[in-house]
PDB file of C-alpha atoms in Angstrom:
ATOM      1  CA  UNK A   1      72.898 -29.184-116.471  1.00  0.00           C
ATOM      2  CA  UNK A   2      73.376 -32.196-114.111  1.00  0.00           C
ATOM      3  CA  UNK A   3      73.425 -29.740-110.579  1.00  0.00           C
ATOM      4  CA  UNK A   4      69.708 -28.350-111.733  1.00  0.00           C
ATOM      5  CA  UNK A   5      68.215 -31.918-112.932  1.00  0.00           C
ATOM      6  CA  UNK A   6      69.400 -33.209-109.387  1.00  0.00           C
ATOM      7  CA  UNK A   7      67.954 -30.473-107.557  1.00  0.00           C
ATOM      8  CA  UNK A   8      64.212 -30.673-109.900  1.00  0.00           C
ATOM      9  CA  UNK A   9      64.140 -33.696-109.010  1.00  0.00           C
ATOM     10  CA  UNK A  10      65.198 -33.701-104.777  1.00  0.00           C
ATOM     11  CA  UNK A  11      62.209 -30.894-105.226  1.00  0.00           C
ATOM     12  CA  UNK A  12      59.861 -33.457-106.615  1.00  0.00           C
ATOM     13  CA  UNK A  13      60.979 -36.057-104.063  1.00  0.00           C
ATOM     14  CA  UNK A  14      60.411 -33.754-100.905  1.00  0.00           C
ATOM     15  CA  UNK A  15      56.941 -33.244-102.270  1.00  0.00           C
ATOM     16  CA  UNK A  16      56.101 -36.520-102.823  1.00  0.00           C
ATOM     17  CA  UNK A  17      57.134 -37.237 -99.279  1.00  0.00           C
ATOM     18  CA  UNK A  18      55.391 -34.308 -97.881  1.00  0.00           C
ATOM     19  CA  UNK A  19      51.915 -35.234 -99.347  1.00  0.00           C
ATOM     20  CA  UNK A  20      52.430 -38.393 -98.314  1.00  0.00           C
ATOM     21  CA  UNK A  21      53.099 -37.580 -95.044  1.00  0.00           C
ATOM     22  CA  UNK A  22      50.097 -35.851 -94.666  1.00  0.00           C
ATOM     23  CA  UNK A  23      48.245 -38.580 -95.867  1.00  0.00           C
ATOM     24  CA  UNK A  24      49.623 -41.160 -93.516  1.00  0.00           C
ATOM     25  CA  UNK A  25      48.836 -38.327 -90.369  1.00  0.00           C
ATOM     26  CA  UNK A  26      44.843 -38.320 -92.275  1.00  0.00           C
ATOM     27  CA  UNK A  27      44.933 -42.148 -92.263  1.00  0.00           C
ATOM     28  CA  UNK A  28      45.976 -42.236 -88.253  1.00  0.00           C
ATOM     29  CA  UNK A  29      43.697 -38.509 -87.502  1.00  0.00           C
ATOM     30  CA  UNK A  30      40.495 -40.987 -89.421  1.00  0.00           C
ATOM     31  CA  UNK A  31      41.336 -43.926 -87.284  1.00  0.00           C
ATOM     32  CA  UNK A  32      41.810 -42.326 -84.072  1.00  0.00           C
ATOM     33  CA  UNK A  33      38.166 -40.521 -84.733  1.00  0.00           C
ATOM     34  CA  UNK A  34      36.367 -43.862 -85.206  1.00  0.00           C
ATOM     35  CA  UNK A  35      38.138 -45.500 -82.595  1.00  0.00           C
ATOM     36  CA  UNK A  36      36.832 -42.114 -80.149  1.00  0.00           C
ATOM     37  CA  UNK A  37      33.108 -42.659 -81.914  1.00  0.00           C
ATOM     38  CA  UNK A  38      33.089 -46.089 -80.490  1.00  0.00           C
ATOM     39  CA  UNK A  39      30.233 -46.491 -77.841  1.00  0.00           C
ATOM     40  CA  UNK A  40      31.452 -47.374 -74.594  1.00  0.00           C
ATOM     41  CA  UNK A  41      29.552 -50.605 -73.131  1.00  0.00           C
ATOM     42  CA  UNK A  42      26.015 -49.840 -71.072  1.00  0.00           C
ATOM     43  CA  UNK A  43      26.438 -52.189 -68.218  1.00  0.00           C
ATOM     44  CA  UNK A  44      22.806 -51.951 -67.599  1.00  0.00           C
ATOM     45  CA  UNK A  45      22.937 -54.918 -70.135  1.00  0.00           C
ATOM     46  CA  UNK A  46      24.837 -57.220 -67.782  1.00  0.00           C
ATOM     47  CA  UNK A  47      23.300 -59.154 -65.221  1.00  0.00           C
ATOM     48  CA  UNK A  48      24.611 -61.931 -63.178  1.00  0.00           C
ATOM     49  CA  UNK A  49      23.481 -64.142 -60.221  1.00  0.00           C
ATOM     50  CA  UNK A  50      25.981 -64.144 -56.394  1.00  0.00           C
ATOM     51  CA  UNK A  51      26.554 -67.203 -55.108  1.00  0.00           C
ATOM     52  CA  UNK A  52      23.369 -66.660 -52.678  1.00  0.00           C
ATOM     53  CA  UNK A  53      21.481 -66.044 -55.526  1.00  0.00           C
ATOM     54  CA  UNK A  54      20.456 -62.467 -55.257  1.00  0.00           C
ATOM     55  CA  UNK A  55      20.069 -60.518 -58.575  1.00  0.00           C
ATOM     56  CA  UNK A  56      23.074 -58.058 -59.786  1.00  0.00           C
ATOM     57  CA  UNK A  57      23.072 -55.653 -62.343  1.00  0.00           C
ATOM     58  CA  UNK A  58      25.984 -53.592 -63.859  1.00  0.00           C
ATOM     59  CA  UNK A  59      30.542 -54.158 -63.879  1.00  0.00           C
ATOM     60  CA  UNK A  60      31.252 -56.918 -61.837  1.00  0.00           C
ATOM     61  CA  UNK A  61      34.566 -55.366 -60.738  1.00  0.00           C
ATOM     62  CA  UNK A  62      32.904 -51.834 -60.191  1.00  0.00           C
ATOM     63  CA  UNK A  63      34.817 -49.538 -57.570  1.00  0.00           C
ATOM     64  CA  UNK A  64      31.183 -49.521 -55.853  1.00  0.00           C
ATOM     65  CA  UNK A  65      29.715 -52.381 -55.028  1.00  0.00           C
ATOM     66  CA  UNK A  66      25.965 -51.601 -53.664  1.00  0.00           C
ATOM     67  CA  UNK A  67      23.841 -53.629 -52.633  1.00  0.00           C
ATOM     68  CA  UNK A  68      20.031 -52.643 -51.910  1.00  0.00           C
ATOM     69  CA  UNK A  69      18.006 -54.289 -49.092  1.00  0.00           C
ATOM     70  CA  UNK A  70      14.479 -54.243 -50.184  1.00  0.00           C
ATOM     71  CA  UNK A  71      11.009 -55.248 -49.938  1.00  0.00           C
ATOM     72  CA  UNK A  72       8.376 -55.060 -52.652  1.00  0.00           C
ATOM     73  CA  UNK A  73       5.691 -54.042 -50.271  1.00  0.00           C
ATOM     74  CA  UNK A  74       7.405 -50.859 -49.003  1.00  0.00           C
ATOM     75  CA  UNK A  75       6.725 -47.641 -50.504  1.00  0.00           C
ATOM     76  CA  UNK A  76       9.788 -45.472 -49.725  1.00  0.00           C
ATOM     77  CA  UNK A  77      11.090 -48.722 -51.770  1.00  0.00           C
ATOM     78  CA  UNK A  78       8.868 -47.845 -54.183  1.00  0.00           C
ATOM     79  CA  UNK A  79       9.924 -44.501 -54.142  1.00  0.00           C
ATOM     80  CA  UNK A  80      13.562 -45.329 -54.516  1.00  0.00           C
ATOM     81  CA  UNK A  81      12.866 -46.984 -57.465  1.00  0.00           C
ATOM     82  CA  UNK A  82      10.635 -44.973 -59.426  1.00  0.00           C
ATOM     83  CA  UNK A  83      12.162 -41.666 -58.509  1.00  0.00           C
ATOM     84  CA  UNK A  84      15.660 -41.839 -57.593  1.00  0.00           C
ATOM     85  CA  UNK A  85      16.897 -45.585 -58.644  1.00  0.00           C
ATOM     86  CA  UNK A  86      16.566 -44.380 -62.677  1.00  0.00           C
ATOM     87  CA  UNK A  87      19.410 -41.187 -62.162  1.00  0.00           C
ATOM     88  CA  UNK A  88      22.051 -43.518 -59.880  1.00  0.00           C
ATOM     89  CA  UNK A  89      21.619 -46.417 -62.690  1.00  0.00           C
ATOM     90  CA  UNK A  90      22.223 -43.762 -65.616  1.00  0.00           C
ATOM     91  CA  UNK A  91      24.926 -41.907 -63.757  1.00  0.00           C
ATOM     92  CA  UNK A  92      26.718 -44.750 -62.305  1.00  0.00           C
ATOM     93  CA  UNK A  93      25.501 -48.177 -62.934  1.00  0.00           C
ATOM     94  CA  UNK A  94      25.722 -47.615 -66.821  1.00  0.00           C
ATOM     95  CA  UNK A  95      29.150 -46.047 -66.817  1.00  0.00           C
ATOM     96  CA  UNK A  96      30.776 -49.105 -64.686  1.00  0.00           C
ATOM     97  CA  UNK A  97      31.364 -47.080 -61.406  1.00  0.00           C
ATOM     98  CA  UNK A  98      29.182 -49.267 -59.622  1.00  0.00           C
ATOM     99  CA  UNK A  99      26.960 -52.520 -59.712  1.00  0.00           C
ATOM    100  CA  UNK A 100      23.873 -53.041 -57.910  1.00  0.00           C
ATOM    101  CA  UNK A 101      23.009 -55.950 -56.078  1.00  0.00           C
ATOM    102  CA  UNK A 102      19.200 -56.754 -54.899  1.00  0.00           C
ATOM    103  CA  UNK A 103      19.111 -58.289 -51.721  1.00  0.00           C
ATOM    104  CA  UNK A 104      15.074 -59.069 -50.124  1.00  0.00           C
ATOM    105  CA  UNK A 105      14.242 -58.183 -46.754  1.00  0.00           C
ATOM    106  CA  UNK A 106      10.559 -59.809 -46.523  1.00  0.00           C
ATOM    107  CA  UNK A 107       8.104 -57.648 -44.321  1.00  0.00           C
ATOM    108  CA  UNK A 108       4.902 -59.812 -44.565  1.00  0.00           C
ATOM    109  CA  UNK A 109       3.706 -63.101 -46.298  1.00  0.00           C
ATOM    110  CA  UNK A 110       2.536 -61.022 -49.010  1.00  0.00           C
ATOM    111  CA  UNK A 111       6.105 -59.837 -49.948  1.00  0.00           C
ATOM    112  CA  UNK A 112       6.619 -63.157 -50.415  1.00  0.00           C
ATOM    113  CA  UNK A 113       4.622 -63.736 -53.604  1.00  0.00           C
ATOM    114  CA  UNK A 114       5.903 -60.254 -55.142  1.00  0.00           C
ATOM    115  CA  UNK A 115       9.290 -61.718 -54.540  1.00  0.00           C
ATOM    116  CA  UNK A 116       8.778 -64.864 -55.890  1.00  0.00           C
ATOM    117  CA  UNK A 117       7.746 -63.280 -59.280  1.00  0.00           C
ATOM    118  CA  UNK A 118      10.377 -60.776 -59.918  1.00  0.00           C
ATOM    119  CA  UNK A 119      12.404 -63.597 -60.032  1.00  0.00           C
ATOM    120  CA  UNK A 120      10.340 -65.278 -62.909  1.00  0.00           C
ATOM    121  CA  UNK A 121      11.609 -65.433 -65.884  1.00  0.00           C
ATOM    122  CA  UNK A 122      15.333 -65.749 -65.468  1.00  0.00           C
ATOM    123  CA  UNK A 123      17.910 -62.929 -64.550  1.00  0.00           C
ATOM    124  CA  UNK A 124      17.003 -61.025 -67.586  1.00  0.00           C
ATOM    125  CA  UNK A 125      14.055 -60.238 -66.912  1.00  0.00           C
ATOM    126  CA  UNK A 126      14.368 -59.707 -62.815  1.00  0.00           C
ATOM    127  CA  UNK A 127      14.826 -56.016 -63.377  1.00  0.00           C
ATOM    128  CA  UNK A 128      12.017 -55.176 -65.203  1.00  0.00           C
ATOM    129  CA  UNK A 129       9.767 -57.225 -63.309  1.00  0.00           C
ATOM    130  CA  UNK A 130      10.651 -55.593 -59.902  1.00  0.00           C
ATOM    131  CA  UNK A 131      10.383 -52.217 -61.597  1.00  0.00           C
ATOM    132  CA  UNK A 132       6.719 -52.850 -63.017  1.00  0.00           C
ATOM    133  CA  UNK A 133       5.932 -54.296 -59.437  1.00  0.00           C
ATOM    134  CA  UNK A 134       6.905 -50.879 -57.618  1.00  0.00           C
ATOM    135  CA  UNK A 135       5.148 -49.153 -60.617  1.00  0.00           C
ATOM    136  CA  UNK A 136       1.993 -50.778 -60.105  1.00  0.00           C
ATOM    137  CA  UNK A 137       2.393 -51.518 -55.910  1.00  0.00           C
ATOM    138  CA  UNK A 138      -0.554 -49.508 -54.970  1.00  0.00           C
ATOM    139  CA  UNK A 139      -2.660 -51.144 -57.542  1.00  0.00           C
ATOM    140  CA  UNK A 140      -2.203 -54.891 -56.341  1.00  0.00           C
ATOM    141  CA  UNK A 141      -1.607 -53.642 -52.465  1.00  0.00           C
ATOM    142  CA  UNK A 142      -4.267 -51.905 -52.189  1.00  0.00           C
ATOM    143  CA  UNK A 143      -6.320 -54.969 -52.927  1.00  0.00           C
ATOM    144  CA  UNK A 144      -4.410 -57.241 -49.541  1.00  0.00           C
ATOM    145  CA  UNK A 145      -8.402 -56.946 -48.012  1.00  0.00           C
ATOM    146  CA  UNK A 146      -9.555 -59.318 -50.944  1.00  0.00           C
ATOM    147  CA  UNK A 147      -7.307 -62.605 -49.663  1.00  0.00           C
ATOM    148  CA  UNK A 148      -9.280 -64.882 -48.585  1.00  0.00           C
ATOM    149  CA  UNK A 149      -9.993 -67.157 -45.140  1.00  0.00           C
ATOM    150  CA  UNK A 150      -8.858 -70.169 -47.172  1.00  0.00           C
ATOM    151  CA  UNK A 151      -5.391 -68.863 -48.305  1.00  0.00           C
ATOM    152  CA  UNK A 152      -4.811 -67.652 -44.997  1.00  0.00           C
ATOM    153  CA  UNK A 153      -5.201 -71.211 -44.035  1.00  0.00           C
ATOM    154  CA  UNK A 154      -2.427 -72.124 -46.109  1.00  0.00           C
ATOM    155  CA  UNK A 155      -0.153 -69.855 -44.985  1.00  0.00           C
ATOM    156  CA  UNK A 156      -0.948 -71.496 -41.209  1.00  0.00           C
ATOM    157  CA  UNK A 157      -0.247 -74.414 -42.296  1.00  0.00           C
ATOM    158  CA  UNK A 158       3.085 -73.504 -44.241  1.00  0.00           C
ATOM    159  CA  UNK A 159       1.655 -74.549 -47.646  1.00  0.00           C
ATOM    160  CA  UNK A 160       3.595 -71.615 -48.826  1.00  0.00           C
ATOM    161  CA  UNK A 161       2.613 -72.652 -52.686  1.00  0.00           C
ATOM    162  CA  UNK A 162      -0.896 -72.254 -52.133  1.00  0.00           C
ATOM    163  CA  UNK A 163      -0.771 -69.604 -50.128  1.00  0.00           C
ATOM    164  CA  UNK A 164       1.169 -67.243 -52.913  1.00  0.00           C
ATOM    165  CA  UNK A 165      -1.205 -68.823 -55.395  1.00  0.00           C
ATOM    166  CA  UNK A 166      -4.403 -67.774 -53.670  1.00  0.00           C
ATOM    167  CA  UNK A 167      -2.495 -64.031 -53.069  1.00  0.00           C
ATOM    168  CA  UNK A 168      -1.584 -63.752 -57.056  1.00  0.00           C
ATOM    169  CA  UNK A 169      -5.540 -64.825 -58.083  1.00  0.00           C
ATOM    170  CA  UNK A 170      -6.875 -62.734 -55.607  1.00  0.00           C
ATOM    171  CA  UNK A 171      -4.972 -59.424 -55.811  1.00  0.00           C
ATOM    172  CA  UNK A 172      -4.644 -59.213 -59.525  1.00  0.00           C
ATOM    173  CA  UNK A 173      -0.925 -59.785 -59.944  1.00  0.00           C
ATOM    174  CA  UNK A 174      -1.737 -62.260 -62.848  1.00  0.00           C
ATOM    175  CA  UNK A 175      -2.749 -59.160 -65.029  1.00  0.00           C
ATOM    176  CA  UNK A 176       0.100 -57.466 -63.739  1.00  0.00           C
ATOM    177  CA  UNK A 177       2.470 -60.244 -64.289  1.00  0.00           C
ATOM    178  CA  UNK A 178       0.846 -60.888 -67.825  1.00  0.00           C
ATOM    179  CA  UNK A 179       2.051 -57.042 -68.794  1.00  0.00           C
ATOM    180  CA  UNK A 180       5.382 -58.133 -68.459  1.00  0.00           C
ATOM    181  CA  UNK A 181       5.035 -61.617 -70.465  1.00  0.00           C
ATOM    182  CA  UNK A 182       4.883 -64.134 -68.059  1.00  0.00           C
ATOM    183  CA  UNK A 183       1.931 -66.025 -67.833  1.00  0.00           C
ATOM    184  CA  UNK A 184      -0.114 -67.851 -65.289  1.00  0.00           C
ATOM    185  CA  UNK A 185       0.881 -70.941 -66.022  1.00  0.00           C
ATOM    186  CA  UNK A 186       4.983 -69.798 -65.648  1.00  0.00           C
ATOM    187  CA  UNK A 187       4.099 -67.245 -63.092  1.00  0.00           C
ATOM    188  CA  UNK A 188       2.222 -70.011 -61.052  1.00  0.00           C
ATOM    189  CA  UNK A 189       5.487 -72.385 -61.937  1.00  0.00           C
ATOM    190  CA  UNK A 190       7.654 -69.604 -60.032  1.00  0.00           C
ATOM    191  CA  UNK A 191       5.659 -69.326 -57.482  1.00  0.00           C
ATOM    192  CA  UNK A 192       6.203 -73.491 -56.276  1.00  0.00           C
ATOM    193  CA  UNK A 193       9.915 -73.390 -57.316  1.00  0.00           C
ATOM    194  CA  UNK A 194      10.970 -74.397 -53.820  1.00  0.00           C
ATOM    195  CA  UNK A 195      14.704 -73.570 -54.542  1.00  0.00           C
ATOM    196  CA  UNK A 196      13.775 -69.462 -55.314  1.00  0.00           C
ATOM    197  CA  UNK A 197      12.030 -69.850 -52.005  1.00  0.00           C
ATOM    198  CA  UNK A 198      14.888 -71.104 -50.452  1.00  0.00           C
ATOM    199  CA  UNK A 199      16.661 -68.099 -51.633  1.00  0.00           C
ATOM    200  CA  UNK A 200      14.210 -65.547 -50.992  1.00  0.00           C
ATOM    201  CA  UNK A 201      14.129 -66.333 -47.388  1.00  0.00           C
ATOM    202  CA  UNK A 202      17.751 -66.415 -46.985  1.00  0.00           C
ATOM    203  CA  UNK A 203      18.447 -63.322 -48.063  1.00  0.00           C
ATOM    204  CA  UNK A 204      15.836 -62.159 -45.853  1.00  0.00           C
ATOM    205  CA  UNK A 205      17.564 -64.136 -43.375  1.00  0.00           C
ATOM    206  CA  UNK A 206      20.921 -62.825 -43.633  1.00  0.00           C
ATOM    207  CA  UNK A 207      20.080 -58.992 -43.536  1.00  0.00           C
ATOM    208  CA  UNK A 208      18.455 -59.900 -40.659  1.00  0.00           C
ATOM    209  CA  UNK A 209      21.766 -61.095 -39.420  1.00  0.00           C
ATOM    210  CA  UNK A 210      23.805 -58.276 -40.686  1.00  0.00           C
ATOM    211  CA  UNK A 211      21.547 -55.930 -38.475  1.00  0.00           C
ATOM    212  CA  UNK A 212      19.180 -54.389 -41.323  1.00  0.00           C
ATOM    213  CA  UNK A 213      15.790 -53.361 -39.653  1.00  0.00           C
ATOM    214  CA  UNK A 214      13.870 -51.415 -42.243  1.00  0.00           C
ATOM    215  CA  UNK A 215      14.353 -51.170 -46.132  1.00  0.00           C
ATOM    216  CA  UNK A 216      15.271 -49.638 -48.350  1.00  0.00           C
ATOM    217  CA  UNK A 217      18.389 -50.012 -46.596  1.00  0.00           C
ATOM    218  CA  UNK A 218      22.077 -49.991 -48.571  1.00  0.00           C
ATOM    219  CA  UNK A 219      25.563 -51.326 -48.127  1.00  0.00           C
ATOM    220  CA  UNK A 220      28.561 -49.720 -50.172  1.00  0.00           C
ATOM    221  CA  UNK A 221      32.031 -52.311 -50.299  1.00  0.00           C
ATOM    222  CA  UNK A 222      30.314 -53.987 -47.272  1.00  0.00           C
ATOM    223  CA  UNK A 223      29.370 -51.477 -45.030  1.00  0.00           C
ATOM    224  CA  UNK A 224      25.992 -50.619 -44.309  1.00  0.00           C
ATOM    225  CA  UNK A 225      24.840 -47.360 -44.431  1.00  0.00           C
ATOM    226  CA  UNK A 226      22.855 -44.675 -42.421  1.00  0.00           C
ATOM    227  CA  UNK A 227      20.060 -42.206 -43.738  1.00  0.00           C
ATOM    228  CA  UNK A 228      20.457 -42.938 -47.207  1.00  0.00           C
ATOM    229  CA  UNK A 229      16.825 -42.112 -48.634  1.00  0.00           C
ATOM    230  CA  UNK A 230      18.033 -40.739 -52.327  1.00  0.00           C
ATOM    231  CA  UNK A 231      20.146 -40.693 -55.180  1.00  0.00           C
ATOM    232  CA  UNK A 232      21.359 -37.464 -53.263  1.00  0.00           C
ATOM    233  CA  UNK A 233      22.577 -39.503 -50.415  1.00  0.00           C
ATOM    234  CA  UNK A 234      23.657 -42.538 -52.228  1.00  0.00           C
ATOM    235  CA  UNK A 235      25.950 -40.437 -54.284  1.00  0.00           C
ATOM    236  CA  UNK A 236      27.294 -39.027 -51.522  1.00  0.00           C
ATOM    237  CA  UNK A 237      28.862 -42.436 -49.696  1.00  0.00           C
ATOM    238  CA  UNK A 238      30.449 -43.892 -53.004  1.00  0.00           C
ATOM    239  CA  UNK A 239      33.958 -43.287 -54.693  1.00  0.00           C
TER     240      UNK A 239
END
């Protein structure tokens, strides 16, 4: 009677173990599933400032590092934004494999103001702004005949304040600007921070230097590039 109780009983025992081995693999097979439903971070959240100032979106330590030489006055900028800027920030901004850096490249005293606001309202809120600008560029461009003989004069005499001033009454950025939050009272606050100006013009400055002669022109890892136009052609240079 012992040799049959012992063996019952090893029976019971491997069964015991058995179900509780497959409960420990369910415990493991339920964590590993939540840990693979976890949504990986949208770097289209993170913005930061470089050292010159100039606006960056997306991983800081992404394999490609673009930067975008633009002007808010252009329209194949425009373009880029609108149509092709949207599928290269999904596909790679988003995901971490690159980061995108705005650089300006001023083409005209009007740039200047359109600069000056996408940079109101903090880092934020730089990305939206510059994308409402190109969205609404031929509405507030198309009005450049309405500034006035007296701004002009201000821009003569390098009373750059009043000069952007008189260009945001009298093109109807202030409507524009209001869409996106800012008022006239902050907008016309950015528009006599002297520091932003500072910043603007270096940037403009310094593609100049680097040998940038038309926008939107882009640099991958440091190296400027040729006949890039699209998303196409952008995704062709990077890693």
């Amino acid at each position: 009677m012992i040799g049959p109780q012992i063996s019952s009983k090893q029976e019971n025992m491997s069964h015991i173990m058995k179900s509780g081995s497959i409960l420990v693999l369910g415990a493991f097979a339920l964590a590993a599933g939540t840990m693979a439903a976890t949504p990986k971070k949208n770097w289209l959240l993170t913005f930061s400032l470089t050292d010159k100032g100039a606006h960056v979106i997306g991983n800081p330590a992404a394999p490609n590092k673009v930067v975008e030489y633009l002007s808010y006055t252009c329209g194949h900028c425009a373009d880029f934004e609108m149509n092709h800027s949207p599928a290269f920030k999904t596909q790679y901004v988003a995901t971490g494999k690159a980061s995108l850096e705005i650089r300006n490249l001023l083409l005209n005293p009007i740039d200047l103001t359109a600069a000056m606001l996408a940079r109101c309202g903090g880092k934020g809120r730089f990305f939206g702004n510059q994308k409402h600008l190109f969205a609404t560029q031929s509405v507030w461009l198309g009005k450049a005949k309405n500034i006035s003989a007296a701004t002009q004069a201000h821009l003569k005499s390098e009373n750059y304040t009043a000069y952007m001033t008189g260009v945001y009454n009298e093109i109807g950025l202030g409507p524009i600007m209001q869409q996106r939050g800012i008022s006239p009272v902050q907008a016309k606050a950015c528009l006599a921070d002297k520091a932003a100006l500072k910043i603007v013009l270096d940037l403009t400055d310094g593609g100049a230097a680097a040998g940038v002669n038309g926008t939107p022109t882009f640099m991958i890892n440091g190296v400027l590039q040729d006949h890039v136009h699209s998303f196409a052609d952008l995704k062709a240079k990077m890693k």
